[in-house]
């Protein structure tokens, strides 16, 4: 469903992504790990269409469409979703209002009926229960005054409501306590199906105990330098990244 | 300007003053009116050369020669004001039609320690507290419009809360302009709170659909004795051709609190002036506002706070959304006197300009003569942050929709701070209808 070839991208004149190749098939969960600053969030941002990042080379197709030609909102309508590493706060706009508008924009683009406030409320509450978010959050401004963990859960709530085809989770586990981690992972697992792909960016094996990946990649200095099965994550957890770097140097 | 031009601009008002002089009135009131009349005759209408009117040109108002009236210009029944009326029985409601009290439409709240009357009734009753307070608001701020009001005001609201009385019911003062004739109304309100008294008052200026321009010239005098707390919401939702000039003068004694939230929603020129004197240690005023303009309208907020005593606090937080070729003015004038140590004064004026043709003039004026004070001011003329726009787009919404929703959110944030439910509901409906890109 997603095919990335030789993707290069820069931000403010710095080349960050230096030739990414990655294929995600429907139903697969790919984990991306890698040291700080290696370009994981940059990849996520580029795929979701943040035009602060400039693609300088390469291609990416999503569901057969040239992804890089599409503005961010059309990518989202097509089924791309990113849970932000650092979700922004939106003063004055309630979660419910925000998400209802988002869902209806996506539904409209697929010629589906829009949901009215009442119908949406029902759906939202169901999804809030799914990710164990207090229903009072529906009427609070998006992310404003939320704790770090609450923000992450709110991203997963959006994921559950918008039901994308491909979900990129950028460190949705960082800052979560053990219970919250389990809730978030359970929420994601419930959404796994044959049609939907996931890219899970994380530093920690503990998330991957819950969301068991099909493929694990190591991203380093803007390239995917190693790819393996779920046991690769365990190895990284045990040994850190130095051996990967050494392998690279000797190769 | 020639003498004769100046005279002709005042003519209709001078005629009304003469007319009122011939009517029966108690001596103390006559003296006040005469003083107002003399001042009115002596002063000129402000021009843009006057500092306080630099950005607000009242020439169209002056040219209009509105007729100052002594009675409403049209009959209004309960059905006509229903959409503005607060039905919650715990509220008191005084309805004024073209500036004159309508007993049939009103519901006077009854509670120990509370006096609520129309100004006219209070004058007729020779209310001692009214006599003690009327016209005793701040000195030195007598403008020509204030003088006109002193000379011509016949009605308004009089609210007196006795010492230690905490009034549970909120009071809705509903000023309905019929728009059925080009008239000037001079409303005078007096709100006096005794020591540790508390009350909540909503001043609500609305228009029926008569369609004529009109001029509301409002003066409200507020007296807060030691420890008294006044919560006040003001709404100016006039018709699109109307002029609304309102001055509220607030005198605060030791440890008193004045909490004001104002919403300027409509009117050709709306001037919302607050003159506050913090005249006792520990007094505090919190003044927030939201002004929404479009077309070629103008909203002007002038707030002056005189920190006359030490240890007082003031907060001015005003937000505006300006569309089309509309204009807005915010000026926060804070004076900290020499002995007013430990003063704490902050102001922030935030604006969203939805069109290239809209203009905002924002000017803090801080005069600080004490040395141990904390005073801040800030102003923003906003763009919605890029990261926030991207967040919306990453969820499937267009940039235009994101901007619309953010504008709605920007305005609604101030509305959501109103704790009085019927008032908040009405304001919420207004900003939703006006700005939300989704309507359902
Ligand atoms: N807007 C930006 N302006 C300048 N440099 C940026 C910007 N965004 C990212 N970078 C730089 O790009 C590099 C990659 O950053 P990125 O956020 O993609 O790393 P990451 O792999 O997600 O790291 P982490 O694990 O810490 O989240 C870093 O060196 C970072 O400083
Ligand atoms: Mg990152």
XYZ file of C-alpha atoms and ligand atoms in Angstrom:
723
model
C 0.000 0.000 0.000
C 2.971 2.281 0.624
C 6.066 2.219 -1.520
C 8.927 4.544 -0.821
C 11.937 4.628 -3.104
C 15.156 6.493 -2.588
C 13.424 9.265 -0.649
C 15.544 12.299 0.173
C 14.240 15.234 2.160
C 15.672 18.327 3.736
C 14.549 20.917 6.237
C 15.912 24.421 6.337
C 18.715 23.426 4.007
C 19.805 20.341 6.011
C 19.544 17.004 4.234
C 17.883 14.698 6.719
C 16.516 11.773 4.743
C 19.189 10.313 2.505
C 17.521 7.639 0.426
C 14.772 5.761 2.232
C 13.399 2.572 0.722
C 10.398 1.038 2.418
C 7.405 -1.021 1.381
C 4.424 -1.571 3.639
C 1.739 -4.032 2.633
C -1.842 -4.012 3.924
C -2.165 -5.672 7.294
C 1.521 -5.284 8.185
C 2.998 -3.595 11.198
C 6.435 -2.087 10.648
C 8.452 -0.819 13.565
C 11.042 1.871 12.953
C 13.719 2.308 15.574
C 16.878 4.350 15.587
C 18.890 6.824 17.618
C 17.739 10.359 18.351
C 17.969 12.683 15.406
C 18.198 9.918 12.823
C 15.179 11.167 10.860
C 12.245 9.057 12.070
C 9.931 12.003 12.714
C 11.113 13.649 9.529
C 9.988 10.586 7.586
C 6.614 10.663 9.328
C 6.171 14.380 8.643
C 7.200 14.060 5.014
C 4.757 11.211 4.461
C 1.898 13.172 5.982
C 2.656 16.198 3.832
C 4.192 18.803 6.118
C 5.525 21.337 3.650
C 8.101 22.627 6.105
C 10.057 19.630 4.733
C 11.263 19.570 1.170
C 11.498 16.350 -0.788
C 14.593 16.611 -2.959
C 14.666 13.174 -4.567
C 12.826 9.876 -4.770
C 9.222 8.776 -4.828
C 6.407 7.565 -2.602
C 3.158 6.015 -3.701
C 0.239 5.309 -1.415
C -2.637 3.122 -2.571
C -1.358 3.558 -6.085
C -1.371 7.359 -5.925
C 1.707 9.577 -6.134
C 1.749 10.674 -2.530
C 4.205 13.516 -2.957
C 1.873 15.345 -5.342
C -0.935 15.515 -2.795
C -1.503 18.266 -0.241
C -1.626 17.074 3.356
C -5.414 17.133 3.681
C -5.860 14.937 0.609
C -3.397 12.427 1.974
C -5.455 12.275 5.143
C -8.658 11.830 3.157
C -7.017 9.041 1.219
C -6.324 7.251 4.489
C -2.964 8.468 5.778
C -2.708 9.257 9.469
C 0.152 10.290 11.689
C -0.001 10.355 15.470
C 2.346 13.240 16.229
C 5.361 12.884 18.489
C 4.563 16.373 19.771
C 0.851 17.109 19.253
C 0.022 20.828 19.189
C -2.447 22.476 21.530
C -5.420 24.193 19.932
C -6.979 26.737 22.263
C -10.671 27.379 21.919
C -11.490 24.302 19.858
C -12.989 21.310 21.571
C -11.918 17.783 20.803
C -15.433 16.884 19.706
C -15.807 19.828 17.351
C -12.367 19.233 15.863
C -12.806 15.524 15.316
C -16.336 15.804 13.975
C -15.123 18.272 11.364
C -12.173 16.026 10.478
C -14.250 12.874 10.189
C -16.872 14.612 8.065
C -14.272 16.033 5.695
C -12.885 12.550 5.216
C -16.351 11.024 4.807
C -17.374 13.692 2.309
C -14.366 12.909 0.155
C -15.581 9.301 -0.004
C -19.154 10.366 -0.816
C -20.389 9.219 2.574
C -23.110 10.957 4.577
C -21.792 13.451 7.124
C -22.538 12.666 10.753
C -24.514 15.222 12.727
C -23.420 16.206 16.241
C -25.632 13.632 17.879
C -24.491 10.717 15.754
C -20.912 11.841 16.131
C -21.225 12.084 19.914
C -22.247 8.439 20.040
C -19.318 7.355 17.910
C -16.881 9.501 19.854
C -17.950 8.090 23.203
C -17.573 4.573 21.937
C -14.026 5.334 20.774
C -13.196 7.173 23.972
C -14.159 4.108 25.919
C -11.968 2.062 23.595
C -8.850 4.059 24.484
C -10.018 4.697 28.052
C -10.196 8.469 27.772
C -12.566 10.197 30.152
C -15.631 11.431 28.268
C -15.150 14.897 29.718
C -12.220 15.287 27.333
C -14.681 15.588 24.451
C -15.411 19.167 25.424
C -11.917 20.222 26.353
C -9.821 22.205 23.881
C -7.676 19.908 21.752
C -4.613 18.924 23.788
C -4.683 22.114 25.811
C -3.465 21.479 29.309
C -3.317 17.745 28.623
C -0.458 15.858 30.228
C 2.128 14.328 27.922
C 0.492 10.924 28.217
C -2.993 12.342 27.674
C -1.850 13.980 24.468
C -0.524 10.679 23.197
C -3.772 8.946 24.037
C -5.699 11.694 22.344
C -3.748 11.006 19.157
C -4.729 7.363 19.389
C -8.337 8.434 19.941
C -8.174 10.398 16.693
C -6.753 7.338 15.007
C -9.650 5.265 16.285
C -12.236 7.791 15.101
C -10.742 8.488 11.680
C -9.969 4.827 10.867
C -7.191 5.447 8.351
C -5.702 2.872 5.958
C -2.168 3.566 7.129
C -1.317 4.819 10.583
C 2.089 6.175 11.507
C 2.587 6.313 15.260
C 5.500 8.579 16.098
C 6.575 7.598 19.597
C 3.011 7.221 20.787
C 4.449 5.241 23.700
C 6.867 7.794 25.096
C 5.692 9.365 28.304
C 3.100 6.686 28.956
C 2.924 4.801 32.223
C 2.552 1.032 32.076
C -1.232 1.056 32.246
C -1.566 3.767 29.616
C 0.881 1.905 27.406
C -1.250 -1.225 27.592
C -4.401 0.753 26.833
C -2.834 2.449 23.830
C -1.415 -0.845 22.556
C -4.750 -2.606 23.034
C -6.457 0.210 21.129
C -4.008 -0.177 18.268
C -4.287 -3.960 18.278
C -8.066 -3.740 18.045
C -7.596 -1.667 14.927
C -5.268 -4.110 13.258
C -6.846 -5.865 10.305
C -6.000 -7.228 6.886
C -6.535 -3.877 5.217
C -4.743 -1.530 7.529
C -1.019 -0.927 7.763
C 0.964 0.538 10.652
C 4.336 2.195 10.969
C 5.257 2.300 14.627
C 8.158 4.581 15.534
C 9.521 3.747 18.945
C 12.631 3.578 21.079
C 11.340 0.783 23.280
C 10.862 -2.909 23.006
C 8.168 -2.725 25.685
C 5.651 -1.298 23.178
C 6.539 -4.024 20.720
C 5.723 -6.654 23.345
C 2.160 -5.478 22.999
C 2.049 -4.426 19.366
C 3.996 -7.245 17.802
C 5.566 -6.035 14.559
C 5.963 -8.001 11.343
C 9.090 -6.102 10.363
C 11.595 -4.022 12.316
C 13.788 -1.363 10.677
C 16.701 0.609 11.995
C 16.904 4.141 10.702
C 20.258 5.802 11.067
C 21.502 9.031 9.540
C 18.565 9.259 7.197
C 18.768 5.699 5.848
C 17.254 2.365 6.753
C 20.404 0.479 7.584
C 18.981 -2.754 8.911
C 15.759 -4.673 8.569
C 14.701 -7.780 10.397
C 11.917 -9.575 12.223
C 10.598 -8.833 15.691
C 13.699 -10.384 17.271
C 15.759 -7.451 15.902
C 14.005 -5.151 18.341
C 14.971 -7.440 21.214
C 18.561 -7.442 20.086
C 18.602 -3.631 19.878
C 17.091 -3.413 23.319
C 19.855 -5.603 24.689
C 22.836 -4.263 22.784
C 21.976 -0.700 21.800
C 22.870 0.754 18.413
C 26.657 0.607 18.538
C 26.937 -2.817 16.934
C 24.723 -1.621 14.058
C 26.978 1.373 13.574
C 30.065 -0.855 13.696
C 28.582 -3.242 11.146
C 27.960 -0.248 8.929
C 31.503 1.041 9.307
C 33.040 -2.299 8.414
C 30.663 -2.959 5.530
C -15.089 74.668 12.511
C -17.236 77.768 12.564
C -19.367 78.666 15.540
C -22.552 78.253 13.562
C -21.640 74.827 12.268
C -20.851 73.772 15.810
C -24.138 75.205 17.011
C -26.179 73.453 14.356
C -24.644 70.104 15.245
C -25.813 70.574 18.790
C -29.148 72.074 17.926
C -31.388 69.068 18.353
C -29.734 68.244 21.674
C -29.947 71.825 22.895
C -33.623 71.886 22.030
C -34.167 68.710 24.042
C -32.275 70.232 26.966
C -34.531 73.306 26.897
C -37.574 71.071 26.736
C -36.442 69.046 29.745
C -35.754 72.197 31.744
C -39.397 73.128 31.527
C -40.364 69.890 33.236
C -40.818 69.351 36.933
C -37.757 67.928 38.725
C -36.244 67.963 42.216
C -33.675 70.676 42.857
C -30.691 68.349 43.300
C -31.375 66.775 39.936
C -31.975 70.078 38.257
C -28.582 71.264 39.470
C -26.916 68.212 37.955
C -28.709 68.642 34.679
C -27.901 72.343 34.518
C -24.238 71.659 35.122
C -24.325 69.062 32.335
C -26.105 71.477 30.025
C -23.570 74.213 30.671
C -20.698 71.845 29.982
C -22.374 70.548 26.857
C -22.829 74.076 25.520
C -19.221 74.889 26.232
C -17.514 71.784 24.769
C -17.094 70.781 21.149
C -17.590 67.362 19.720
C -14.239 65.560 19.589
C -12.242 65.343 16.416
C -9.333 63.114 15.562
C -7.051 65.738 17.020
C -8.256 64.755 20.474
C -5.955 62.091 21.874
C -8.750 59.830 23.097
C -10.487 60.009 19.728
C -7.464 59.786 17.479
C -8.620 56.605 15.770
C -12.340 57.029 16.169
C -13.994 59.570 13.978
C -17.391 60.545 15.344
C -18.174 62.945 12.509
C -20.842 60.636 11.027
C -22.531 60.538 14.429
C -22.300 64.286 14.904
C -23.662 64.937 11.418
C -26.657 62.687 11.986
C -28.443 65.157 14.258
C -30.321 62.499 16.121
C -33.391 63.595 17.981
C -33.109 63.225 21.741
C -36.364 61.688 22.924
C -38.475 61.624 26.074
C -40.420 58.446 25.336
C -40.012 55.260 23.292
C -40.655 55.666 19.595
C -42.561 52.404 19.174
C -44.597 49.943 21.210
C -42.803 46.761 22.068
C -44.445 43.661 23.478
C -43.015 40.626 25.213
C -42.991 38.614 21.993
C -40.669 41.133 20.383
C -38.031 40.849 23.102
C -38.459 37.131 23.720
C -35.288 36.121 21.920
C -33.198 38.311 24.226
C -35.130 37.788 27.424
C -33.718 35.549 30.147
C -36.564 33.360 31.305
C -34.757 31.678 34.194
C -36.853 32.780 37.167
C -33.829 33.199 39.401
C -32.852 36.218 37.307
C -34.210 39.712 37.601
C -34.798 41.501 34.324
C -35.283 45.176 33.602
C -36.261 45.993 30.058
C -35.743 49.430 28.559
C -37.297 50.401 25.249
C -35.415 53.141 23.435
C -33.875 53.951 26.792
C -37.075 54.048 28.829
C -38.042 51.542 31.445
C -40.892 49.203 30.620
C -42.499 47.833 33.809
C -44.734 45.425 31.837
C -41.763 43.693 30.252
C -39.691 43.618 33.424
C -39.315 41.315 36.400
C -37.876 43.117 39.397
C -35.940 40.770 41.661
C -36.873 40.769 45.311
C -34.213 40.027 47.848
C -33.285 41.417 51.217
C -30.624 44.079 50.884
C -31.276 44.685 47.191
C -32.914 47.711 45.621
C -33.506 47.597 41.898
C -35.484 50.385 40.304
C -35.631 52.378 37.162
C -33.790 55.631 37.519
C -37.040 57.477 36.947
C -38.752 55.658 39.806
C -35.806 56.181 42.100
C -35.846 59.902 41.304
C -39.588 60.089 41.905
C -39.145 58.239 45.200
C -36.404 60.623 46.205
C -34.141 57.651 46.931
C -31.432 58.857 49.310
C -28.795 56.474 48.018
C -29.423 57.604 44.465
C -29.003 61.221 45.471
C -25.838 60.302 47.229
C -24.360 58.642 44.139
C -25.820 60.102 40.960
C -23.286 62.274 39.205
C -20.623 61.558 41.836
C -18.635 59.218 39.593
C -15.140 60.181 38.621
C -14.279 63.771 38.172
C -12.197 64.970 35.325
C -13.567 62.630 32.730
C -16.377 64.864 31.673
C -16.535 64.637 27.916
C -19.143 66.280 25.759
C -21.008 62.986 25.593
C -20.873 62.655 29.362
C -22.180 66.197 29.654
C -24.958 65.475 27.191
C -25.921 62.467 29.226
C -25.912 64.472 32.459
C -28.174 67.068 30.865
C -30.570 64.687 29.190
C -30.665 61.349 30.999
C -34.118 60.592 32.349
C -34.037 56.866 32.799
C -31.777 53.899 33.326
C -31.200 51.366 36.055
C -30.537 52.029 39.693
C -29.118 49.133 41.671
C -28.207 49.385 45.294
C -26.907 46.499 47.373
C -26.698 46.935 51.097
C -23.738 46.142 53.254
C -22.943 42.405 53.486
C -25.735 41.401 51.125
C -24.660 38.757 48.639
C -27.293 38.827 45.934
C -27.939 35.414 44.463
C -30.059 36.437 41.542
C -28.299 37.998 38.587
C -29.786 41.106 37.077
C -30.319 41.418 33.355
C -30.562 44.979 32.089
C -31.962 44.668 28.591
C -31.828 47.817 26.475
C -33.892 47.366 23.368
C -33.567 49.860 20.569
C -36.520 49.725 18.262
C -34.735 51.375 15.350
C -38.044 52.894 14.361
C -36.699 56.466 14.241
C -33.341 58.228 14.170
C -33.165 59.001 17.867
C -30.614 59.638 20.569
C -31.152 57.999 23.932
C -29.315 59.002 27.064
C -29.301 56.187 29.552
C -27.796 56.657 32.996
C -27.213 53.690 35.267
C -26.084 53.793 38.855
C -24.782 50.714 40.632
C -23.788 51.135 44.256
C -22.531 48.286 46.420
C -22.142 48.614 50.160
C -19.336 47.093 52.202
C -18.831 43.419 51.231
C -21.920 43.438 49.036
C -21.974 41.253 45.919
C -24.046 41.203 42.775
C -23.937 40.214 39.116
C -25.261 42.565 36.445
C -25.596 42.014 32.705
C -25.897 45.097 30.522
C -27.325 43.992 27.224
C -27.884 46.378 24.304
C -29.862 44.887 21.451
C -31.769 46.086 18.407
C -35.149 45.190 16.984
C -35.440 45.335 13.243
C -36.736 48.879 12.766
C -33.727 49.483 10.559
C -33.175 53.167 11.393
C -29.830 54.370 12.705
C -29.833 55.562 16.296
C -27.467 56.752 18.991
C -27.164 55.200 22.425
C -25.283 57.475 24.751
C -24.788 55.551 27.973
C -23.143 56.484 31.235
C -22.938 54.013 34.094
C -21.604 54.963 37.497
C -20.337 52.217 39.745
C -19.419 52.565 43.397
C -17.815 49.660 45.178
C -17.365 50.048 48.905
C -14.780 48.073 50.846
C -14.734 44.404 49.894
C -17.662 44.734 47.472
C -17.654 42.502 44.401
C -19.349 43.371 41.136
C -19.438 40.881 38.299
C -20.577 42.453 35.118
C -21.102 41.336 31.553
C -21.772 43.826 28.815
C -23.080 43.019 25.365
C -23.393 45.578 22.581
C -25.333 43.983 19.758
C -26.761 47.098 18.127
C -28.008 47.383 14.584
C -25.440 47.850 11.831
C -26.087 51.605 11.497
C -26.230 52.438 15.173
C -23.814 54.443 17.291
C -23.121 53.224 20.768
C -20.975 55.321 23.082
C -20.797 54.023 26.595
C -18.704 55.053 29.540
C -18.617 53.162 32.775
C -16.972 54.922 35.682
C -15.946 52.656 38.497
C -14.845 53.817 41.881
C -13.307 51.048 43.974
C -12.661 51.117 47.645
C -10.288 48.904 49.635
C -10.265 45.177 48.679
C -13.160 45.524 46.287
C -13.336 43.569 43.050
C -14.657 44.582 39.665
C -14.958 41.780 37.111
C -16.014 42.891 33.687
C -16.484 40.912 30.498
C -17.561 42.890 27.478
C -18.683 41.689 24.092
C -18.998 44.142 21.226
C -20.833 42.320 18.483
C -22.445 44.885 16.239
C -22.907 48.603 15.622
C -21.515 51.136 13.175
C -19.389 52.773 15.838
C -19.195 51.192 19.250
C -17.111 52.907 21.854
C -16.770 51.026 25.093
C -15.020 53.049 27.723
C -14.130 51.986 31.220
C -12.699 54.465 33.699
C -11.613 52.742 36.857
C -10.103 54.200 39.984
C -8.538 51.721 42.380
C -8.893 53.928 45.375
C -8.251 51.554 48.256
C -5.502 49.071 49.011
C -6.048 45.555 47.743
C -8.629 46.558 45.146
C -8.654 44.504 41.991
C -10.165 44.838 38.544
C -10.317 42.181 35.852
C -11.536 43.487 32.547
C -11.746 41.219 29.566
C -13.389 41.810 26.264
C -14.124 40.499 22.820
C -14.893 42.718 19.853
C -16.028 41.452 16.495
C -16.212 43.758 13.514
C -16.968 43.539 9.827
C -18.140 45.769 6.976
C -16.946 49.298 7.689
C -17.777 49.143 11.393
C -15.600 50.290 14.226
C -15.201 48.994 17.754
C -13.219 51.067 20.206
C -12.256 49.931 23.675
C -10.715 52.482 25.938
C -9.877 51.316 29.414
C -8.216 53.566 31.898
C -7.139 52.349 35.288
C -5.900 54.703 37.940
C -3.847 52.856 40.534
C -4.406 55.500 43.167
C -3.452 53.298 46.136
C -0.788 50.650 46.796
C -1.254 46.886 46.466
C -3.862 46.921 43.754
C -4.158 44.708 40.720
C -5.525 45.287 37.266
C -5.845 42.947 34.325
C -6.999 43.994 30.872
C -7.401 41.182 28.353
C -9.080 42.129 25.104
C -9.418 40.083 21.951
C -10.697 41.148 18.579
C -11.631 39.613 15.262
C -11.729 42.103 12.408
C -13.077 41.371 8.958
C -13.586 43.341 5.727
C -12.628 47.007 5.991
C -13.582 47.259 9.632
C -11.502 48.877 12.306
C -10.870 48.500 15.978
C -9.081 50.450 18.630
C -7.762 49.240 21.923
C -6.181 51.541 24.362
C -5.232 50.534 27.846
C -4.238 53.519 29.914
C -2.708 52.672 33.237
C -1.603 55.262 35.715
C 0.382 54.219 38.770
C 0.644 57.000 41.279
C 3.779 57.761 43.207
C 2.788 56.034 46.409
C 1.106 53.091 44.743
C 3.823 50.566 45.481
C 3.261 46.854 44.876
C 1.024 47.609 41.960
C 0.426 44.728 39.624
C -0.955 45.599 36.229
C -1.059 43.491 33.081
C -2.661 43.986 29.745
C -2.828 41.929 26.616
C -4.582 42.802 23.386
C -4.859 40.019 20.819
C -6.221 40.553 17.345
C -7.058 38.457 14.357
C -7.331 40.281 11.081
C -9.319 38.305 8.545
C -8.829 40.764 5.732
C -6.019 42.950 4.428
C -8.278 45.961 4.660
C -9.069 45.620 8.342
C -7.071 47.786 10.734
C -6.355 47.688 14.424
C -4.889 50.527 16.410
C -3.639 49.273 19.706
C -1.814 51.497 22.123
C -0.928 50.861 25.711
C -0.204 53.965 27.706
C 1.563 53.360 30.986
C 2.372 56.216 33.284
C 4.255 54.844 36.231
C 5.393 57.051 39.076
C 6.013 54.387 41.711
C 9.164 52.250 41.638
C 8.144 48.938 43.162
C 5.580 47.790 40.635
C 5.034 45.006 38.160
C 3.406 46.223 34.965
C 3.268 44.394 31.666
C 1.603 44.992 28.374
C 1.471 43.184 25.095
C -0.326 43.193 21.804
C -0.535 40.659 19.049
C -1.877 40.932 15.557
C -2.360 37.338 14.763
C -1.686 34.856 12.186
C -2.637 31.311 12.989
C 0.585 29.351 13.645
C 1.723 27.116 10.769
C 2.126 24.044 12.968
C -1.469 24.303 14.053
C -2.710 24.689 10.478
C -0.718 21.606 9.531
C -2.280 19.652 12.370
C -5.735 20.348 10.916
C -4.628 19.460 7.403
C -3.094 16.218 8.590
C -6.593 15.320 9.781
C -8.222 15.953 6.422
C -9.312 19.561 6.783
C -8.410 22.263 4.289
C -6.376 25.278 5.246
C -9.425 27.529 4.793
C -11.421 25.349 7.129
C -8.602 25.320 9.654
C -8.488 29.108 9.629
C -12.250 29.338 10.026
C -12.265 26.947 12.933
C -9.347 28.695 14.589
C -11.081 32.039 14.268
C -14.165 30.573 15.838
C -12.032 29.069 18.587
C -10.237 32.348 19.180
C -13.522 34.159 19.763
C -15.240 31.326 21.559
C -12.458 31.083 24.095
C -13.500 34.401 25.565
C -17.148 33.432 25.438
C -16.460 30.200 27.287
C -15.190 32.239 30.237
C -18.680 33.566 30.895
C -20.123 31.578 33.761
C -23.721 32.805 33.399
C -25.295 30.070 31.338
C -28.080 31.915 29.498
C -25.650 34.677 28.549
C -22.934 32.271 27.504
C -25.384 30.258 25.424
C -26.481 33.315 23.504
C -22.936 34.498 22.884
C -21.864 31.010 21.907
C -24.622 30.828 19.349
C -23.540 34.186 17.973
C -19.876 33.346 17.478
C -20.687 29.876 16.163
C -23.045 31.248 13.553
C -20.672 34.019 12.667
C -17.412 32.135 12.334
C -17.725 28.379 12.471
C -17.126 26.834 9.043
C -19.262 23.898 10.092
C -22.856 24.649 11.000
C -25.020 22.028 12.575
N 12.232 22.013 11.591
C 13.520 21.654 11.678
N 14.494 22.569 11.516
C 15.797 22.216 11.590
N 16.209 20.971 11.822
C 15.309 20.012 11.986
C 13.911 20.309 11.932
N 13.232 19.166 12.125
C 14.187 18.207 12.301
N 15.396 18.728 12.221
C 16.667 17.982 12.381
O 16.579 16.801 11.609
C 17.197 15.721 12.272
C 16.237 14.557 12.370
O 15.224 14.918 13.263
P 13.990 13.962 13.566
O 13.052 14.722 14.408
O 13.447 13.411 12.299
O 14.713 12.822 14.396
P 14.072 11.575 15.141
O 14.714 10.373 14.563
O 12.625 11.627 15.108
O 14.629 11.782 16.602
P 13.952 11.453 18.049
O 14.199 10.011 18.297
O 14.741 12.285 19.002
O 12.523 11.801 17.978
C 17.673 16.254 13.607
O 19.032 16.546 13.514
C 16.857 17.495 13.787
O 17.548 18.460 14.547
Mg 11.163 11.857 16.495
